[in-house]
PDB file of N, CA and C in Angstrom:
ATOM      1  N   MET A  14     -32.730 135.921-124.579  1.00 68.00           N
ATOM      2  CA  MET A  14     -31.852 136.127-125.767  1.00 68.00           C
ATOM      3  C   MET A  14     -32.480 137.278-126.505  1.00 68.00           C
ATOM      4  N   PRO A  15     -32.035 138.275-126.662  1.00 71.00           N
ATOM      5  CA  PRO A  15     -32.418 139.434-127.458  1.00 71.00           C
ATOM      6  C   PRO A  15     -32.754 139.107-128.715  1.00 71.00           C
ATOM      7  N   ASN A  16     -33.892 139.954-129.357  1.00 72.00           N
ATOM      8  CA  ASN A  16     -34.366 139.901-130.514  1.00 72.00           C
ATOM      9  C   ASN A  16     -33.023 139.888-131.648  1.00 72.00           C
ATOM     10  N   GLN A  17     -33.024 139.067-132.596  1.00 74.00           N
ATOM     11  CA  GLN A  17     -31.915 138.783-133.517  1.00 74.00           C
ATOM     12  C   GLN A  17     -32.164 139.743-134.803  1.00 74.00           C
ATOM     13  N   GLY A  18     -32.944 140.264-134.969  1.00 76.00           N
ATOM     14  CA  GLY A  18     -33.644 141.312-135.989  1.00 76.00           C
ATOM     15  C   GLY A  18     -33.715 140.449-137.389  1.00 76.00           C
ATOM     16  N   LYS A  19     -33.455 141.305-138.409  1.00 77.00           N
ATOM     17  CA  LYS A  19     -33.906 140.762-139.608  1.00 77.00           C
ATOM     18  C   LYS A  19     -32.944 139.841-140.231  1.00 77.00           C
ATOM     19  N   GLY A  20     -33.363 138.615-140.811  1.00 79.00           N
ATOM     20  CA  GLY A  20     -32.623 137.662-141.070  1.00 79.00           C
ATOM     21  C   GLY A  20     -32.048 136.513-140.159  1.00 79.00           C
ATOM     22  N   ALA A  21     -33.157 136.645-138.961  1.00 83.00           N
ATOM     23  CA  ALA A  21     -32.479 136.004-138.085  1.00 83.00           C
ATOM     24  C   ALA A  21     -32.678 134.292-138.127  1.00 83.00           C
ATOM     25  N   ALA A  22     -33.738 134.097-138.667  1.00 80.00           N
ATOM     26  CA  ALA A  22     -34.194 132.610-139.129  1.00 80.00           C
ATOM     27  C   ALA A  22     -33.365 132.258-140.093  1.00 80.00           C
ATOM     28  N   LEU A  23     -32.970 132.897-141.188  1.00 81.00           N
ATOM     29  CA  LEU A  23     -31.815 132.508-141.773  1.00 81.00           C
ATOM     30  C   LEU A  23     -30.204 132.214-141.157  1.00 81.00           C
ATOM     31  N   LYS A  24     -30.128 132.908-140.182  1.00 85.00           N
ATOM     32  CA  LYS A  24     -28.994 132.848-139.263  1.00 85.00           C
ATOM     33  C   LYS A  24     -29.018 131.516-138.563  1.00 85.00           C
ATOM     34  N   ARG A  25     -30.437 131.393-137.835  1.00 86.00           N
ATOM     35  CA  ARG A  25     -30.496 130.179-137.111  1.00 86.00           C
ATOM     36  C   ARG A  25     -30.576 128.867-137.989  1.00 86.00           C
ATOM     37  N   PHE A  26     -30.828 128.942-139.372  1.00 82.00           N
ATOM     38  CA  PHE A  26     -31.156 127.784-140.005  1.00 82.00           C
ATOM     39  C   PHE A  26     -29.678 127.544-140.576  1.00 82.00           C
ATOM     40  N   GLU A  27     -28.634 128.471-140.837  1.00 86.00           N
ATOM     41  CA  GLU A  27     -27.211 128.252-141.158  1.00 86.00           C
ATOM     42  C   GLU A  27     -26.595 127.586-139.937  1.00 86.00           C
ATOM     43  N   ALA A  28     -26.819 128.284-138.775  1.00 88.00           N
ATOM     44  CA  ALA A  28     -25.999 127.762-137.611  1.00 88.00           C
ATOM     45  C   ALA A  28     -26.326 126.419-137.302  1.00 88.00           C
ATOM     46  N   GLY A  29     -27.739 125.903-137.462  1.00 87.00           N
ATOM     47  CA  GLY A  29     -27.964 124.350-137.345  1.00 87.00           C
ATOM     48  C   GLY A  29     -27.597 123.613-138.331  1.00 87.00           C
ATOM     49  N   ARG A  30     -27.374 124.005-139.535  1.00 86.00           N
ATOM     50  CA  ARG A  30     -27.019 123.305-140.596  1.00 86.00           C
ATOM     51  C   ARG A  30     -25.242 123.055-140.068  1.00 86.00           C
ATOM     52  N   ARG A  31     -24.614 124.054-139.796  1.00 90.00           N
ATOM     53  CA  ARG A  31     -23.136 123.995-139.769  1.00 90.00           C
ATOM     54  C   ARG A  31     -22.912 123.067-138.227  1.00 90.00           C
ATOM     55  N   LEU A  32     -23.663 122.922-137.322  1.00 90.00           N
ATOM     56  CA  LEU A  32     -23.449 122.131-135.962  1.00 90.00           C
ATOM     57  C   LEU A  32     -24.248 120.911-136.148  1.00 90.00           C
ATOM     58  N   PHE A  33     -24.966 120.612-137.024  1.00 89.00           N
ATOM     59  CA  PHE A  33     -25.798 119.586-136.983  1.00 89.00           C
ATOM     60  C   PHE A  33     -25.076 118.286-136.832  1.00 89.00           C
ATOM     61  N   PRO A  34     -23.947 118.030-137.534  1.00 90.00           N
ATOM     62  CA  PRO A  34     -22.985 116.866-137.503  1.00 90.00           C
ATOM     63  C   PRO A  34     -22.375 116.564-136.025  1.00 90.00           C
ATOM     64  N   ALA A  35     -22.423 117.645-135.331  1.00 88.00           N
ATOM     65  CA  ALA A  35     -21.797 117.729-133.769  1.00 88.00           C
ATOM     66  C   ALA A  35     -22.848 117.060-132.709  1.00 88.00           C
ATOM     67  N   PHE A  36     -23.876 116.852-133.252  1.00 88.00           N
ATOM     68  CA  PHE A  36     -25.011 116.595-131.986  1.00 88.00           C
ATOM     69  C   PHE A  36     -25.343 115.378-132.179  1.00 88.00           C
ATOM     70  N   TRP A  37     -25.681 114.690-131.301  1.00 88.00           N
ATOM     71  CA  TRP A  37     -26.247 113.248-130.946  1.00 88.00           C
ATOM     72  C   TRP A  37     -27.685 113.240-130.630  1.00 88.00           C
ATOM     73  N   PHE A  38     -28.438 112.303-131.102  1.00 89.00           N
ATOM     74  CA  PHE A  38     -30.098 112.455-131.071  1.00 89.00           C
ATOM     75  C   PHE A  38     -30.195 110.955-130.528  1.00 89.00           C
ATOM     76  N   ASN A  39     -31.240 110.941-129.638  1.00 91.00           N
ATOM     77  CA  ASN A  39     -32.056 109.764-129.293  1.00 91.00           C
ATOM     78  C   ASN A  39     -33.144 109.428-130.138  1.00 91.00           C
ATOM     79  N   GLU A  40     -32.920 108.899-131.172  1.00 85.00           N
ATOM     80  CA  GLU A  40     -34.077 108.564-132.305  1.00 85.00           C
ATOM     81  C   GLU A  40     -35.498 108.385-131.599  1.00 85.00           C
ATOM     82  N   ALA A  41     -35.692 107.499-130.661  1.00 88.00           N
ATOM     83  CA  ALA A  41     -36.936 107.172-130.198  1.00 88.00           C
ATOM     84  C   ALA A  41     -37.278 108.287-129.417  1.00 88.00           C
ATOM     85  N   THR A  42     -36.514 108.915-128.860  1.00 93.00           N
ATOM     86  CA  THR A  42     -37.239 110.200-128.052  1.00 93.00           C
ATOM     87  C   THR A  42     -37.388 111.591-128.823  1.00 93.00           C
ATOM     88  N   CYS A  43     -36.484 111.757-129.979  1.00 90.00           N
ATOM     89  CA  CYS A  43     -36.348 113.127-130.679  1.00 90.00           C
ATOM     90  C   CYS A  43     -37.006 112.882-131.840  1.00 90.00           C
ATOM     91  N   SER A  44     -37.652 111.960-132.276  1.00 91.00           N
ATOM     92  CA  SER A  44     -38.336 111.766-133.883  1.00 91.00           C
ATOM     93  C   SER A  44     -39.086 112.696-133.952  1.00 91.00           C
ATOM     94  N   PRO A  45     -39.819 113.413-133.265  1.00 90.00           N
ATOM     95  CA  PRO A  45     -40.844 114.296-133.754  1.00 90.00           C
ATOM     96  C   PRO A  45     -40.084 115.976-134.061  1.00 90.00           C
ATOM     97  N   GLY A  46     -38.946 116.011-133.184  1.00 89.00           N
ATOM     98  CA  GLY A  46     -37.944 117.224-133.782  1.00 89.00           C
ATOM     99  C   GLY A  46     -37.223 117.007-134.830  1.00 89.00           C
ATOM    100  N   LEU A  47     -36.812 115.592-134.883  1.00 89.00           N
ATOM    101  CA  LEU A  47     -36.032 115.427-136.088  1.00 89.00           C
ATOM    102  C   LEU A  47     -37.230 115.426-137.272  1.00 89.00           C
ATOM    103  N   ASP A  48     -38.316 114.940-137.356  1.00 90.00           N
ATOM    104  CA  ASP A  48     -39.131 115.330-138.607  1.00 90.00           C
ATOM    105  C   ASP A  48     -39.311 116.686-138.797  1.00 90.00           C
ATOM    106  N   ALA A  49     -39.199 117.474-137.396  1.00 89.00           N
ATOM    107  CA  ALA A  49     -39.587 119.137-137.919  1.00 89.00           C
ATOM    108  C   ALA A  49     -38.295 119.683-138.701  1.00 89.00           C
ATOM    109  N   LEU A  50     -37.184 119.098-138.277  1.00 86.00           N
ATOM    110  CA  LEU A  50     -35.983 119.587-138.936  1.00 86.00           C
ATOM    111  C   LEU A  50     -35.808 119.364-140.351  1.00 86.00           C
ATOM    112  N   ARG A  51     -36.143 118.041-140.627  1.00 85.00           N
ATOM    113  CA  ARG A  51     -36.235 117.287-141.911  1.00 85.00           C
ATOM    114  C   ARG A  51     -37.311 118.411-142.803  1.00 85.00           C
ATOM    115  N   TRP A  52     -38.553 119.010-142.305  1.00 86.00           N
ATOM    116  CA  TRP A  52     -39.469 119.317-143.218  1.00 86.00           C
ATOM    117  C   TRP A  52     -39.383 120.898-143.177  1.00 86.00           C
ATOM    118  N   TYR A  53     -38.475 121.345-142.390  1.00 83.00           N
ATOM    119  CA  TYR A  53     -38.465 122.947-142.082  1.00 83.00           C
ATOM    120  C   TYR A  53     -37.682 123.728-143.520  1.00 83.00           C
ATOM    121  N   GLU A  54     -36.929 123.081-144.330  1.00 81.00           N
ATOM    122  CA  GLU A  54     -36.560 123.772-145.335  1.00 81.00           C
ATOM    123  C   GLU A  54     -37.210 123.299-146.563  1.00 81.00           C
ATOM    124  N   LYS A  55     -38.091 124.471-147.096  1.00 82.00           N
ATOM    125  CA  LYS A  55     -38.570 123.949-148.533  1.00 82.00           C
ATOM    126  C   LYS A  55     -37.600 123.845-149.808  1.00 82.00           C
ATOM    127  N   TYR A  56     -38.159 123.015-150.512  1.00 82.00           N
ATOM    128  CA  TYR A  56     -37.021 122.621-151.455  1.00 82.00           C
ATOM    129  C   TYR A  56     -37.434 122.622-152.857  1.00 82.00           C
ATOM    130  N   ASP A  57     -36.901 123.165-153.883  1.00 86.00           N
ATOM    131  CA  ASP A  57     -37.586 123.368-155.206  1.00 86.00           C
ATOM    132  C   ASP A  57     -36.860 122.320-156.315  1.00 86.00           C
ATOM    133  N   GLU A  58     -37.351 121.186-156.232  1.00 88.00           N
ATOM    134  CA  GLU A  58     -36.988 119.931-156.940  1.00 88.00           C
ATOM    135  C   GLU A  58     -36.556 120.559-158.380  1.00 88.00           C
ATOM    136  N   ALA A  59     -37.208 121.225-159.044  1.00 91.00           N
ATOM    137  CA  ALA A  59     -37.201 121.588-160.357  1.00 91.00           C
ATOM    138  C   ALA A  59     -35.649 122.212-160.516  1.00 91.00           C
ATOM    139  N   ARG A  60     -35.644 123.273-159.854  1.00 92.00           N
ATOM    140  CA  ARG A  60     -34.243 123.844-159.904  1.00 92.00           C
ATOM    141  C   ARG A  60     -33.234 123.556-158.857  1.00 92.00           C
ATOM    142  N   ASN A  61     -33.357 122.306-158.118  1.00 88.00           N
ATOM    143  CA  ASN A  61     -32.627 121.740-157.238  1.00 88.00           C
ATOM    144  C   ASN A  61     -31.956 122.846-156.339  1.00 88.00           C
ATOM    145  N   ILE A  62     -32.777 123.613-155.641  1.00 86.00           N
ATOM    146  CA  ILE A  62     -32.287 124.681-154.817  1.00 86.00           C
ATOM    147  C   ILE A  62     -32.943 124.562-153.634  1.00 86.00           C
ATOM    148  N   GLY A  63     -32.395 124.994-152.415  1.00 81.00           N
ATOM    149  CA  GLY A  63     -33.223 125.135-151.270  1.00 81.00           C
ATOM    150  C   GLY A  63     -33.975 126.654-151.154  1.00 81.00           C
ATOM    151  N   LEU A  64     -35.294 126.806-150.750  1.00 81.00           N
ATOM    152  CA  LEU A  64     -35.758 128.237-150.855  1.00 81.00           C
ATOM    153  C   LEU A  64     -35.767 128.680-149.363  1.00 81.00           C
ATOM    154  N   GLY A  65     -35.270 127.960-148.550  1.00 77.00           N
ATOM    155  CA  GLY A  65     -34.991 128.531-147.049  1.00 77.00           C
ATOM    156  C   GLY A  65     -36.362 127.849-146.100  1.00 77.00           C
ATOM    157  N   PRO A  66     -36.452 128.741-144.814  1.00 78.00           N
ATOM    158  CA  PRO A  66     -37.326 128.337-144.002  1.00 78.00           C
ATOM    159  C   PRO A  66     -38.775 128.762-144.436  1.00 78.00           C
ATOM    160  N   GLU A  67     -39.787 127.881-143.948  1.00 78.00           N
ATOM    161  CA  GLU A  67     -41.032 128.338-144.310  1.00 78.00           C
ATOM    162  C   GLU A  67     -41.740 128.280-143.125  1.00 78.00           C
ATOM    163  N   HIS A  68     -42.676 129.349-142.541  1.00 81.00           N
ATOM    164  CA  HIS A  68     -43.595 129.147-141.060  1.00 81.00           C
ATOM    165  C   HIS A  68     -44.515 128.352-141.275  1.00 81.00           C
ATOM    166  N   ASP A  69     -44.183 127.192-140.763  1.00 87.00           N
ATOM    167  CA  ASP A  69     -45.609 126.229-140.749  1.00 87.00           C
ATOM    168  C   ASP A  69     -45.452 125.115-139.546  1.00 87.00           C
ATOM    169  N   TRP A  70     -45.835 124.050-139.230  1.00 89.00           N
ATOM    170  CA  TRP A  70     -45.980 123.191-138.027  1.00 89.00           C
ATOM    171  C   TRP A  70     -44.513 122.955-137.676  1.00 89.00           C
ATOM    172  N   SER A  71     -43.508 122.758-138.197  1.00 86.00           N
ATOM    173  CA  SER A  71     -42.161 122.638-138.199  1.00 86.00           C
ATOM    174  C   SER A  71     -41.333 123.803-137.722  1.00 86.00           C
ATOM    175  N   SER A  72     -41.904 125.024-137.992  1.00 84.00           N
ATOM    176  CA  SER A  72     -40.946 126.021-137.550  1.00 84.00           C
ATOM    177  C   SER A  72     -40.558 126.281-135.879  1.00 84.00           C
ATOM    178  N   HIS A  73     -41.494 126.170-135.063  1.00 87.00           N
ATOM    179  CA  HIS A  73     -41.192 126.237-133.582  1.00 87.00           C
ATOM    180  C   HIS A  73     -39.969 125.080-133.345  1.00 87.00           C
ATOM    181  N   GLY A  74     -40.423 123.847-133.510  1.00 88.00           N
ATOM    182  CA  GLY A  74     -39.234 122.969-133.171  1.00 88.00           C
ATOM    183  C   GLY A  74     -37.826 123.345-133.871  1.00 88.00           C
ATOM    184  N   ALA A  75     -37.767 123.620-135.178  1.00 86.00           N
ATOM    185  CA  ALA A  75     -36.728 123.937-135.770  1.00 86.00           C
ATOM    186  C   ALA A  75     -35.826 125.128-135.330  1.00 86.00           C
ATOM    187  N   ASP A  76     -36.897 126.305-135.271  1.00 86.00           N
ATOM    188  CA  ASP A  76     -36.436 127.267-134.952  1.00 86.00           C
ATOM    189  C   ASP A  76     -35.636 127.123-133.217  1.00 86.00           C
ATOM    190  N   ALA A  77     -36.187 126.521-132.474  1.00 88.00           N
ATOM    191  CA  ALA A  77     -35.629 126.271-131.249  1.00 88.00           C
ATOM    192  C   ALA A  77     -34.248 125.601-131.374  1.00 88.00           C
ATOM    193  N   PHE A  78     -34.069 124.536-132.321  1.00 89.00           N
ATOM    194  CA  PHE A  78     -32.651 123.813-132.652  1.00 89.00           C
ATOM    195  C   PHE A  78     -31.903 125.120-132.963  1.00 89.00           C
ATOM    196  N   GLY A  79     -32.364 125.866-133.928  1.00 88.00           N
ATOM    197  CA  GLY A  79     -31.676 126.858-134.643  1.00 88.00           C
ATOM    198  C   GLY A  79     -30.988 127.938-133.610  1.00 88.00           C
ATOM    199  N   LEU A  80     -31.756 128.197-132.753  1.00 88.00           N
ATOM    200  CA  LEU A  80     -31.525 129.069-131.460  1.00 88.00           C
ATOM    201  C   LEU A  80     -30.219 128.523-130.704  1.00 88.00           C
ATOM    202  N   ILE A  81     -30.542 127.155-130.397  1.00 87.00           N
ATOM    203  CA  ILE A  81     -29.386 126.451-129.551  1.00 87.00           C
ATOM    204  C   ILE A  81     -28.035 126.466-130.238  1.00 87.00           C
ATOM    205  N   SER A  82     -28.367 126.461-131.867  1.00 89.00           N
ATOM    206  CA  SER A  82     -26.860 126.495-132.441  1.00 89.00           C
ATOM    207  C   SER A  82     -26.300 127.699-132.413  1.00 89.00           C
ATOM    208  N   VAL A  83     -27.200 128.638-132.427  1.00 88.00           N
ATOM    209  CA  VAL A  83     -26.607 130.207-132.473  1.00 88.00           C
ATOM    210  C   VAL A  83     -26.022 130.521-130.907  1.00 88.00           C
ATOM    211  N   ALA A  84     -26.281 129.993-130.094  1.00 87.00           N
ATOM    212  CA  ALA A  84     -25.987 130.309-128.890  1.00 87.00           C
ATOM    213  C   ALA A  84     -24.955 129.314-128.297  1.00 87.00           C
ATOM    214  N   TYR A  85     -24.902 128.184-129.075  1.00 85.00           N
ATOM    215  CA  TYR A  85     -23.836 127.521-128.587  1.00 85.00           C
ATOM    216  C   TYR A  85     -22.437 127.932-128.421  1.00 85.00           C
ATOM    217  N   GLY A  86     -21.704 127.352-127.412  1.00 82.00           N
ATOM    218  CA  GLY A  86     -20.234 127.557-127.222  1.00 82.00           C
ATOM    219  C   GLY A  86     -19.600 126.296-126.838  1.00 82.00           C
ATOM    220  N   GLU A  87     -18.462 126.277-127.606  1.00 81.00           N
ATOM    221  CA  GLU A  87     -17.458 125.267-127.165  1.00 81.00           C
ATOM    222  C   GLU A  87     -17.316 125.037-125.752  1.00 81.00           C
ATOM    223  N   PRO A  88     -17.463 123.831-125.119  1.00 79.00           N
ATOM    224  CA  PRO A  88     -17.023 123.679-123.689  1.00 79.00           C
ATOM    225  C   PRO A  88     -15.829 124.204-123.253  1.00 79.00           C
ATOM    226  N   ARG A  89     -15.449 124.852-122.220  1.00 83.00           N
ATOM    227  CA  ARG A  89     -14.352 124.982-121.792  1.00 83.00           C
ATOM    228  C   ARG A  89     -13.725 124.125-120.889  1.00 83.00           C
ATOM    229  N   LYS A  90     -12.287 123.904-121.005  1.00 84.00           N
ATOM    230  CA  LYS A  90     -11.872 122.698-120.392  1.00 84.00           C
ATOM    231  C   LYS A  90     -11.648 123.317-118.883  1.00 84.00           C
ATOM    232  N   GLN A  91     -11.713 122.377-117.930  1.00 82.00           N
ATOM    233  CA  GLN A  91     -11.695 122.694-116.660  1.00 82.00           C
ATOM    234  C   GLN A  91      -9.766 122.821-116.396  1.00 82.00           C
ATOM    235  N   PRO A  92      -9.471 123.825-115.569  1.00 78.00           N
ATOM    236  CA  PRO A  92      -8.093 123.743-115.264  1.00 78.00           C
ATOM    237  C   PRO A  92      -7.471 122.726-114.511  1.00 78.00           C
ATOM    238  N   VAL A  93      -6.328 122.208-114.785  1.00 83.00           N
ATOM    239  CA  VAL A  93      -5.766 121.245-114.033  1.00 83.00           C
ATOM    240  C   VAL A  93      -4.982 121.759-113.011  1.00 83.00           C
ATOM    241  N   TYR A  94      -5.253 121.184-111.977  1.00 84.00           N
ATOM    242  CA  TYR A  94      -4.548 121.707-110.568  1.00 84.00           C
ATOM    243  C   TYR A  94      -3.323 120.743-110.323  1.00 84.00           C
ATOM    244  N   VAL A  95      -2.187 120.739-110.525  1.00 86.00           N
ATOM    245  CA  VAL A  95      -1.168 120.016-110.026  1.00 86.00           C
ATOM    246  C   VAL A  95      -0.951 120.221-108.237  1.00 86.00           C
ATOM    247  N   THR A  96      -0.881 118.936-107.701  1.00 86.00           N
ATOM    248  CA  THR A  96      -0.626 118.871-106.265  1.00 86.00           C
ATOM    249  C   THR A  96       0.869 118.743-106.136  1.00 86.00           C
ATOM    250  N   PRO A  97       1.355 119.902-105.357  1.00 84.00           N
ATOM    251  CA  PRO A  97       2.793 119.831-105.322  1.00 84.00           C
ATOM    252  C   PRO A  97       3.423 118.825-104.604  1.00 84.00           C
ATOM    253  N   ASP A  98       4.878 118.280-104.842  1.00 84.00           N
ATOM    254  CA  ASP A  98       5.130 117.132-104.118  1.00 84.00           C
ATOM    255  C   ASP A  98       5.804 117.787-102.987  1.00 84.00           C
ATOM    256  N   LEU A  99       5.063 117.509-101.754  1.00 83.00           N
ATOM    257  CA  LEU A  99       5.766 117.980-100.133  1.00 83.00           C
ATOM    258  C   LEU A  99       6.288 116.980 -99.516  1.00 83.00           C
ATOM    259  N   ARG A 100       6.823 115.960-100.072  1.00 85.00           N
ATOM    260  CA  ARG A 100       7.736 115.018 -99.617  1.00 85.00           C
ATOM    261  C   ARG A 100       9.049 115.677 -98.909  1.00 85.00           C
ATOM    262  N   TRP A 101       9.688 116.319 -99.591  1.00 83.00           N
ATOM    263  CA  TRP A 101      10.961 117.042 -99.075  1.00 83.00           C
ATOM    264  C   TRP A 101      10.756 117.795 -98.034  1.00 83.00           C
ATOM    265  N   VAL A 102       9.697 118.220 -97.617  1.00 80.00           N
ATOM    266  CA  VAL A 102       9.293 119.003 -96.466  1.00 80.00           C
ATOM    267  C   VAL A 102       9.491 118.094 -95.146  1.00 80.00           C
ATOM    268  N   VAL A 103      10.357 118.521 -94.297  1.00 72.00           N
ATOM    269  CA  VAL A 103      10.475 117.857 -93.128  1.00 72.00           C
ATOM    270  C   VAL A 103       9.636 118.632 -91.903  1.00 72.00           C
TER     271      VAL A 103
END
């Protein structure tokens, strides 16, 4: 994946937020990653706003999830091939 440039962390953050409801997680095996996602955004309770991502212990796991979200593409449907009816051929 090429360097995403300035604002890449925020783009990953927003892509992860947008796609999060579509992902399924095994809670038993993914709990450290889910903890990282919960911790990643710093929140100002007094002003009731998110302050965005901060580089700490959670950033590597959360950035990986965000990069998956940025690179994600909808699965393509497999083409349906119809077998022709050849019963008429003698």
